[in-house]
Amino acid sequence: MTPPRTRRVTTDRLTLQLTDLRDEGEAVVLVHGNVSSAAFWDTTLAALPERYRPLAVDLRGFGGSDPLPVDATRGLRDYADDLAALLTELGVERAHFVGWSMGGGVVMQYLRDRPAAVRSLTLVNPVSPYGFGGTHGVDGVLNAPDGAGSGGGTANPEFVRHLAENDRSGDSPLSPLSVLTSCYVRPPLRLAHEAAYVEAMLSTRTGDDHYPGDSVPSEAWPGIAPGTRGVLNCLAPTHFRLDDLHLVEPKAPVLWIRGEDDVIVSDASLFDLANLGAAGVVPGWDGTPAQPMVAQTRRVLDRYAAEGGKVREVAVPEAGHAVHLERPEEFHAALLEVLSA
């Protein structure tokens, strides 16, 4: 197998770090999730046949890419526009896009803004098209007008501290290693390249301009609302919302693949403050409903299919948030099917 190469590519927006294998073939853009990097695509890079040109990119503020500030008022468009600039620099006009978690939101935004440039779209445990936190119902109705319950203030400060201190131990349940083994994958699975994935998590830039971002007080429970800067605010439903995805033309085929035991993107997410409030973990819960993340994604993709798009949903049992690493054979089989279609 050709060993992967890592290089920095300068565009008219910023310099991004790229991991790839070859210069020929149908481009397959691999977009990682929050608190990670392109390193999480190592098995997929190795699995793609030579007819494809895999391009695993570090998003701004992650891995080896420039740590430019993130304007959260644009939703995920800073990231999507960065990808467009990268592909222009590489001379790629059309590509397949594969997005995991937050990266799923990035590639959905790319499809929304540039549908003619998308050959196919693969969503791997993607963030809801209505953002992360602060909504209820399959149509993503805001719990409060200011998006309370979402954004930079929802991150656990202890986890952020462990990230900033480059903690590689598993001594705390909120260290990156502990979060990887308890939340990214379904326990008791331990990944073969665990140390490399922890290093990828530690490459996350922290602060108000990066992860988790800023926040503002709110009169609505739980007392915090999204700010305008940083990663988690990009995902706030006041800034990121794709309920019109069914209107794009042309409609690329979509694969939605997810682990059934995902605790991050779920209808009962352990990262949604409303669920934690109902469980008594976050005090003062007033009955604010939780976000049905999977049901919201299904609603948007069902409308996409009703308007003529081809959508396939694959739910993988006994897999968590990183289904592409936990069940690589099933993941790669489904991915190759949509790529070849």
GROMACS .gro file of C-alpha atoms in nm, residues 76-330:
model
  255
   76LEU     CA    1  -2.029   2.603   0.943
   77ARG     CA    2  -1.956   2.811   0.633
   78ASP     CA    3  -1.603   2.906   0.742
   79TYR     CA    4  -1.514   2.537   0.724
   80ALA     CA    5  -1.709   2.470   0.403
   81ASP     CA    6  -1.554   2.770   0.229
   82ASP     CA    7  -1.208   2.654   0.342
   83LEU     CA    8  -1.274   2.319   0.174
   84ALA     CA    9  -1.381   2.493  -0.146
   85ALA     CA   10  -1.061   2.699  -0.148
   86LEU     CA   11  -0.853   2.383  -0.095
   87LEU     CA   12  -1.019   2.199  -0.383
   88THR     CA   13  -0.971   2.500  -0.611
   89GLU     CA   14  -0.601   2.501  -0.525
   90LEU     CA   15  -0.583   2.126  -0.603
   91GLY     CA   16  -0.773   2.166  -0.931
   92VAL     CA   17  -1.066   1.950  -0.816
   93GLU     CA   18  -1.400   2.061  -0.960
   94ARG     CA   19  -1.625   1.780  -0.828
   95ALA     CA   20  -1.573   1.540  -0.539
   96HIS     CA   21  -1.733   1.287  -0.312
   97PHE     CA   22  -1.769   1.422   0.043
   98VAL     CA   23  -1.757   1.217   0.363
   99GLY     CA   24  -1.823   1.396   0.691
  100TRP     CA   25  -1.813   1.259   1.045
  101SER     CA   26  -2.000   1.425   1.334
  102MET     CA   27  -1.942   1.802   1.299
  103GLY     CA   28  -1.782   1.720   0.963
  104GLY     CA   29  -2.121   1.585   0.856
  105GLY     CA   30  -2.262   1.932   0.910
  106VAL     CA   31  -1.974   2.082   0.713
  107VAL     CA   32  -2.038   1.862   0.410
  108MET     CA   33  -2.413   1.921   0.430
  109GLN     CA   34  -2.338   2.293   0.419
  110TYR     CA   35  -2.110   2.230   0.119
  111LEU     CA   36  -2.394   2.051  -0.061
  112ARG     CA   37  -2.634   2.333   0.027
  113ASP     CA   38  -2.402   2.599  -0.116
  114ARG     CA   39  -2.240   2.408  -0.406
  115PRO     CA   40  -2.463   2.117  -0.511
  116ALA     CA   41  -2.313   2.084  -0.860
  117ALA     CA   42  -1.969   2.019  -0.707
  118VAL     CA   43  -2.084   1.718  -0.503
  119ARG     CA   44  -2.073   1.368  -0.657
  120SER     CA   45  -2.202   1.195  -0.343
  121LEU     CA   46  -2.248   1.275   0.025
  122THR     CA   47  -2.172   1.035   0.310
  123LEU     CA   48  -2.282   1.136   0.660
  124VAL     CA   49  -2.117   0.946   0.945
  125ASN     CA   50  -2.299   0.999   1.276
  126PRO     CA   51  -2.359   1.358   1.160
  127VAL     CA   52  -2.465   1.654   1.370
  128SER     CA   53  -2.832   1.731   1.321
  129PRO     CA   54  -2.918   1.971   1.035
  130TYR     CA   55  -3.068   2.183   1.317
  131GLY     CA   56  -2.740   2.211   1.505
  132PHE     CA   57  -2.644   2.072   1.843
  133GLY     CA   58  -2.862   2.148   2.145
  134GLY     CA   59  -3.129   2.405   2.211
  135THR     CA   60  -3.412   2.265   1.995
  136HIS     CA   61  -3.697   2.018   2.022
  137GLY     CA   62  -3.920   1.828   1.781
  138VAL     CA   63  -3.832   1.684   1.442
  139ASP     CA   64  -3.855   2.031   1.285
  140GLY     CA   65  -3.591   2.180   1.517
  141VAL     CA   66  -3.804   2.433   1.705
  142LEU     CA   67  -3.591   2.658   1.928
  143ASN     CA   68  -3.636   2.604   2.301
  144ALA     CA   69  -3.567   2.976   2.347
  145PRO     CA   70  -3.523   3.256   2.093
  146ASP     CA   71  -3.158   3.307   2.191
  147GLY     CA   72  -3.067   2.938   2.147
  148ALA     CA   73  -3.025   2.875   2.520
  149GLY     CA   74  -2.877   2.533   2.591
  150SER     CA   75  -2.641   2.538   2.292
  151GLY     CA   76  -2.308   2.695   2.203
  152GLY     CA   77  -1.973   2.747   2.371
  153GLY     CA   78  -2.104   2.756   2.726
  154THR     CA   79  -2.231   2.398   2.707
  155ALA     CA   80  -1.883   2.240   2.703
  156ASN     CA   81  -1.762   2.079   3.024
  157PRO     CA   82  -1.490   2.314   3.152
  158GLU     CA   83  -1.294   2.025   3.301
  159PHE     CA   84  -1.273   1.853   2.963
  160VAL     CA   85  -1.157   2.180   2.806
  161ARG     CA   86  -0.893   2.212   3.078
  162HIS     CA   87  -0.760   1.861   3.014
  163LEU     CA   88  -0.741   1.941   2.642
  164ALA     CA   89  -0.555   2.265   2.702
  165GLU     CA   90  -0.311   2.091   2.940
  166ASN     CA   91  -0.238   1.813   2.686
  167ASP     CA   92  -0.345   1.543   2.929
  168ARG     CA   93  -0.263   1.204   2.776
  169SER     CA   94  -0.360   1.002   3.082
  170GLY     CA   95  -0.681   0.825   3.161
  171ASP     CA   96  -0.675   0.937   3.524
  172SER     CA   97  -0.984   1.155   3.491
  173PRO     CA   98  -1.317   1.054   3.335
  174LEU     CA   99  -1.298   1.388   3.152
  175SER     CA  100  -0.952   1.343   2.999
  176PRO     CA  101  -0.939   1.309   2.619
  177LEU     CA  102  -0.840   0.941   2.648
  178SER     CA  103  -1.133   0.867   2.877
  179VAL     CA  104  -1.377   1.053   2.650
  180LEU     CA  105  -1.240   0.863   2.348
  181THR     CA  106  -1.290   0.524   2.511
  182SER     CA  107  -1.626   0.599   2.674
  183CYS     CA  108  -1.798   0.827   2.423
  184TYR     CA  109  -1.631   0.817   2.080
  185VAL     CA  110  -1.651   0.437   2.072
  186ARG     CA  111  -1.882   0.188   2.240
  187PRO     CA  112  -1.716   0.034   2.547
  188PRO     CA  113  -1.539  -0.197   2.603
  189LEU     CA  114  -1.379  -0.154   2.259
  190ARG     CA  115  -1.026  -0.011   2.256
  191LEU     CA  116  -0.898   0.114   1.920
  192ALA     CA  117  -0.570  -0.015   1.779
  193HIS     CA  118  -0.425   0.332   1.721
  194GLU     CA  119  -0.562   0.484   2.039
  195ALA     CA  120  -0.254   0.696   2.120
  196ALA     CA  121  -0.260   0.857   1.774
  197TYR     CA  122  -0.628   0.945   1.814
  198VAL     CA  123  -0.560   1.105   2.152
  199GLU     CA  124  -0.285   1.314   1.990
  200ALA     CA  125  -0.536   1.418   1.724
  201MET     CA  126  -0.780   1.528   1.995
  202LEU     CA  127  -0.505   1.723   2.169
  203SER     CA  128  -0.436   1.914   1.846
  204THR     CA  129  -0.764   2.103   1.903
  205ARG     CA  130  -0.702   2.473   1.966
  206THR     CA  131  -0.889   2.597   2.270
  207GLY     CA  132  -1.032   2.937   2.361
  208ASP     CA  133  -1.313   3.171   2.264
  209ASP     CA  134  -1.207   3.178   1.896
  210HIS     CA  135  -1.177   2.798   1.877
  211TYR     CA  136  -1.305   2.523   2.108
  212PRO     CA  137  -1.543   2.565   2.274
  213GLY     CA  138  -1.609   2.932   2.187
  214ASP     CA  139  -1.767   3.218   2.379
  215SER     CA  140  -2.111   3.234   2.539
  216VAL     CA  141  -2.357   3.487   2.681
  217PRO     CA  142  -2.600   3.470   2.975
  218SER     CA  143  -2.961   3.376   2.910
  219GLU     CA  144  -3.280   3.418   3.108
  220ALA     CA  145  -3.391   3.076   2.981
  221TRP     CA  146  -3.274   2.749   3.134
  222PRO     CA  147  -2.988   2.651   3.164
  223GLY     CA  148  -2.880   3.016   3.177
  224ILE     CA  149  -2.635   3.021   2.883
  225ALA     CA  150  -2.680   3.102   2.515
  226PRO     CA  151  -2.443   3.085   2.217
  227GLY     CA  152  -2.192   3.357   2.143
  228THR     CA  153  -2.054   3.452   1.804
  229ARG     CA  154  -1.709   3.288   1.802
  230GLY     CA  155  -1.567   2.940   1.813
  231VAL     CA  156  -1.657   2.583   1.734
  232LEU     CA  157  -1.962   2.502   1.943
  233ASN     CA  158  -2.129   2.827   1.844
  234CYS     CA  159  -2.098   2.721   1.478
  235LEU     CA  160  -2.330   2.437   1.572
  236ALA     CA  161  -2.581   2.649   1.761
  237PRO     CA  162  -2.927   2.639   1.598
  238THR     CA  163  -2.931   3.019   1.585
  239HIS     CA  164  -2.634   3.008   1.345
  240PHE     CA  165  -2.653   2.668   1.170
  241ARG     CA  166  -2.977   2.541   1.017
  242LEU     CA  167  -3.027   2.334   0.702
  243ASP     CA  168  -3.399   2.274   0.686
  244ASP     CA  169  -3.401   2.367   0.315
  245LEU     CA  170  -3.156   2.100   0.201
  246HIS     CA  171  -3.430   1.938  -0.007
  247LEU     CA  172  -3.431   2.239  -0.240
  248VAL     CA  173  -3.080   2.187  -0.381
  249GLU     CA  174  -3.032   2.084  -0.744
  250PRO     CA  175  -2.878   1.862  -0.858
  251LYS     CA  176  -2.928   1.617  -0.574
  252ALA     CA  177  -2.624   1.401  -0.501
  253PRO     CA  178  -2.690   1.051  -0.359
  254VAL     CA  179  -2.666   1.046   0.021
  255LEU     CA  180  -2.546   0.770   0.252
  256TRP     CA  181  -2.631   0.817   0.620
  257ILE     CA  182  -2.444   0.566   0.834
  258ARG     CA  183  -2.450   0.569   1.212
  259GLY     CA  184  -2.377   0.359   1.516
  260GLU     CA  185  -2.693   0.261   1.701
  261ASP     CA  186  -2.522   0.310   2.038
  262ASP     CA  187  -2.390   0.660   1.974
  263VAL     CA  188  -2.410   0.864   2.297
  264ILE     CA  189  -2.300   1.195   2.138
  265VAL     CA  190  -2.535   1.235   1.841
  266SER     CA  191  -2.850   1.065   1.960
  267ASP     CA  192  -3.214   1.120   2.047
  268ALA     CA  193  -3.096   1.076   2.408
  269SER     CA  194  -2.753   1.241   2.382
  270LEU     CA  195  -2.542   1.252   2.697
  271PHE     CA  196  -2.403   1.582   2.564
  272ASP     CA  197  -2.744   1.755   2.547
  273LEU     CA  198  -2.796   1.963   2.861
  274ALA     CA  199  -3.171   1.895   2.852
  275ASN     CA  200  -3.110   1.522   2.888
  276LEU     CA  201  -2.859   1.588   3.164
  277GLY     CA  202  -3.106   1.818   3.335
  278ALA     CA  203  -3.378   1.552   3.327
  279ALA     CA  204  -3.129   1.311   3.485
  280GLY     CA  205  -3.050   1.558   3.763
  281VAL     CA  206  -2.694   1.619   3.648
  282VAL     CA  207  -2.753   1.983   3.549
  283PRO     CA  208  -2.945   2.166   3.824
  284GLY     CA  209  -3.266   2.364   3.789
  285TRP     CA  210  -3.412   2.173   3.496
  286ASP     CA  211  -3.754   2.321   3.415
  287GLY     CA  212  -3.880   2.052   3.181
  288THR     CA  213  -3.702   2.188   2.872
  289PRO     CA  214  -3.725   1.907   2.613
  290ALA     CA  215  -3.421   1.732   2.471
  291GLN     CA  216  -3.319   1.743   2.107
  292PRO     CA  217  -3.415   1.437   1.897
  293MET     CA  218  -3.099   1.457   1.686
  294VAL     CA  219  -3.141   1.136   1.486
  295ALA     CA  220  -3.511   1.200   1.422
  296GLN     CA  221  -3.429   1.552   1.300
  297THR     CA  222  -3.171   1.420   1.053
  298ARG     CA  223  -3.418   1.162   0.929
  299ARG     CA  224  -3.683   1.433   0.881
  300VAL     CA  225  -3.451   1.646   0.665
  301LEU     CA  226  -3.328   1.350   0.459
  302ASP     CA  227  -3.683   1.217   0.412
  303ARG     CA  228  -3.777   1.554   0.259
  304TYR     CA  229  -3.464   1.536   0.042
  305ALA     CA  230  -3.573   1.192  -0.081
  306ALA     CA  231  -3.932   1.307  -0.137
  307GLU     CA  232  -3.798   1.576  -0.371
  308GLY     CA  233  -3.611   1.323  -0.582
  309GLY     CA  234  -3.288   1.261  -0.393
  310LYS     CA  235  -3.151   0.913  -0.332
  311VAL     CA  236  -3.094   0.845   0.039
  312ARG     CA  237  -2.978   0.528   0.214
  313GLU     CA  238  -2.973   0.496   0.594
  314VAL     CA  239  -2.751   0.232   0.752
  315ALA     CA  240  -2.776   0.180   1.128
  316VAL     CA  241  -2.491  -0.036   1.262
  317PRO     CA  242  -2.568  -0.226   1.584
  318GLU     CA  243  -2.320  -0.234   1.872
  319ALA     CA  244  -2.131   0.068   1.736
  320GLY     CA  245  -2.096   0.416   1.881
  321HIS     CA  246  -1.999   0.758   1.750
  322ALA     CA  247  -1.692   0.651   1.549
  323VAL     CA  248  -1.862   0.377   1.348
  324HIS     CA  249  -1.601   0.408   1.071
  325LEU     CA  250  -1.333   0.298   1.319
  326GLU     CA  251  -1.542   0.056   1.522
  327ARG     CA  252  -1.690  -0.138   1.230
  328PRO     CA  253  -1.461  -0.056   0.935
  329GLU     CA  254  -1.565  -0.347   0.712
  330GLU     CA  255  -1.935  -0.255   0.721
   0.00000   0.00000   0.00000
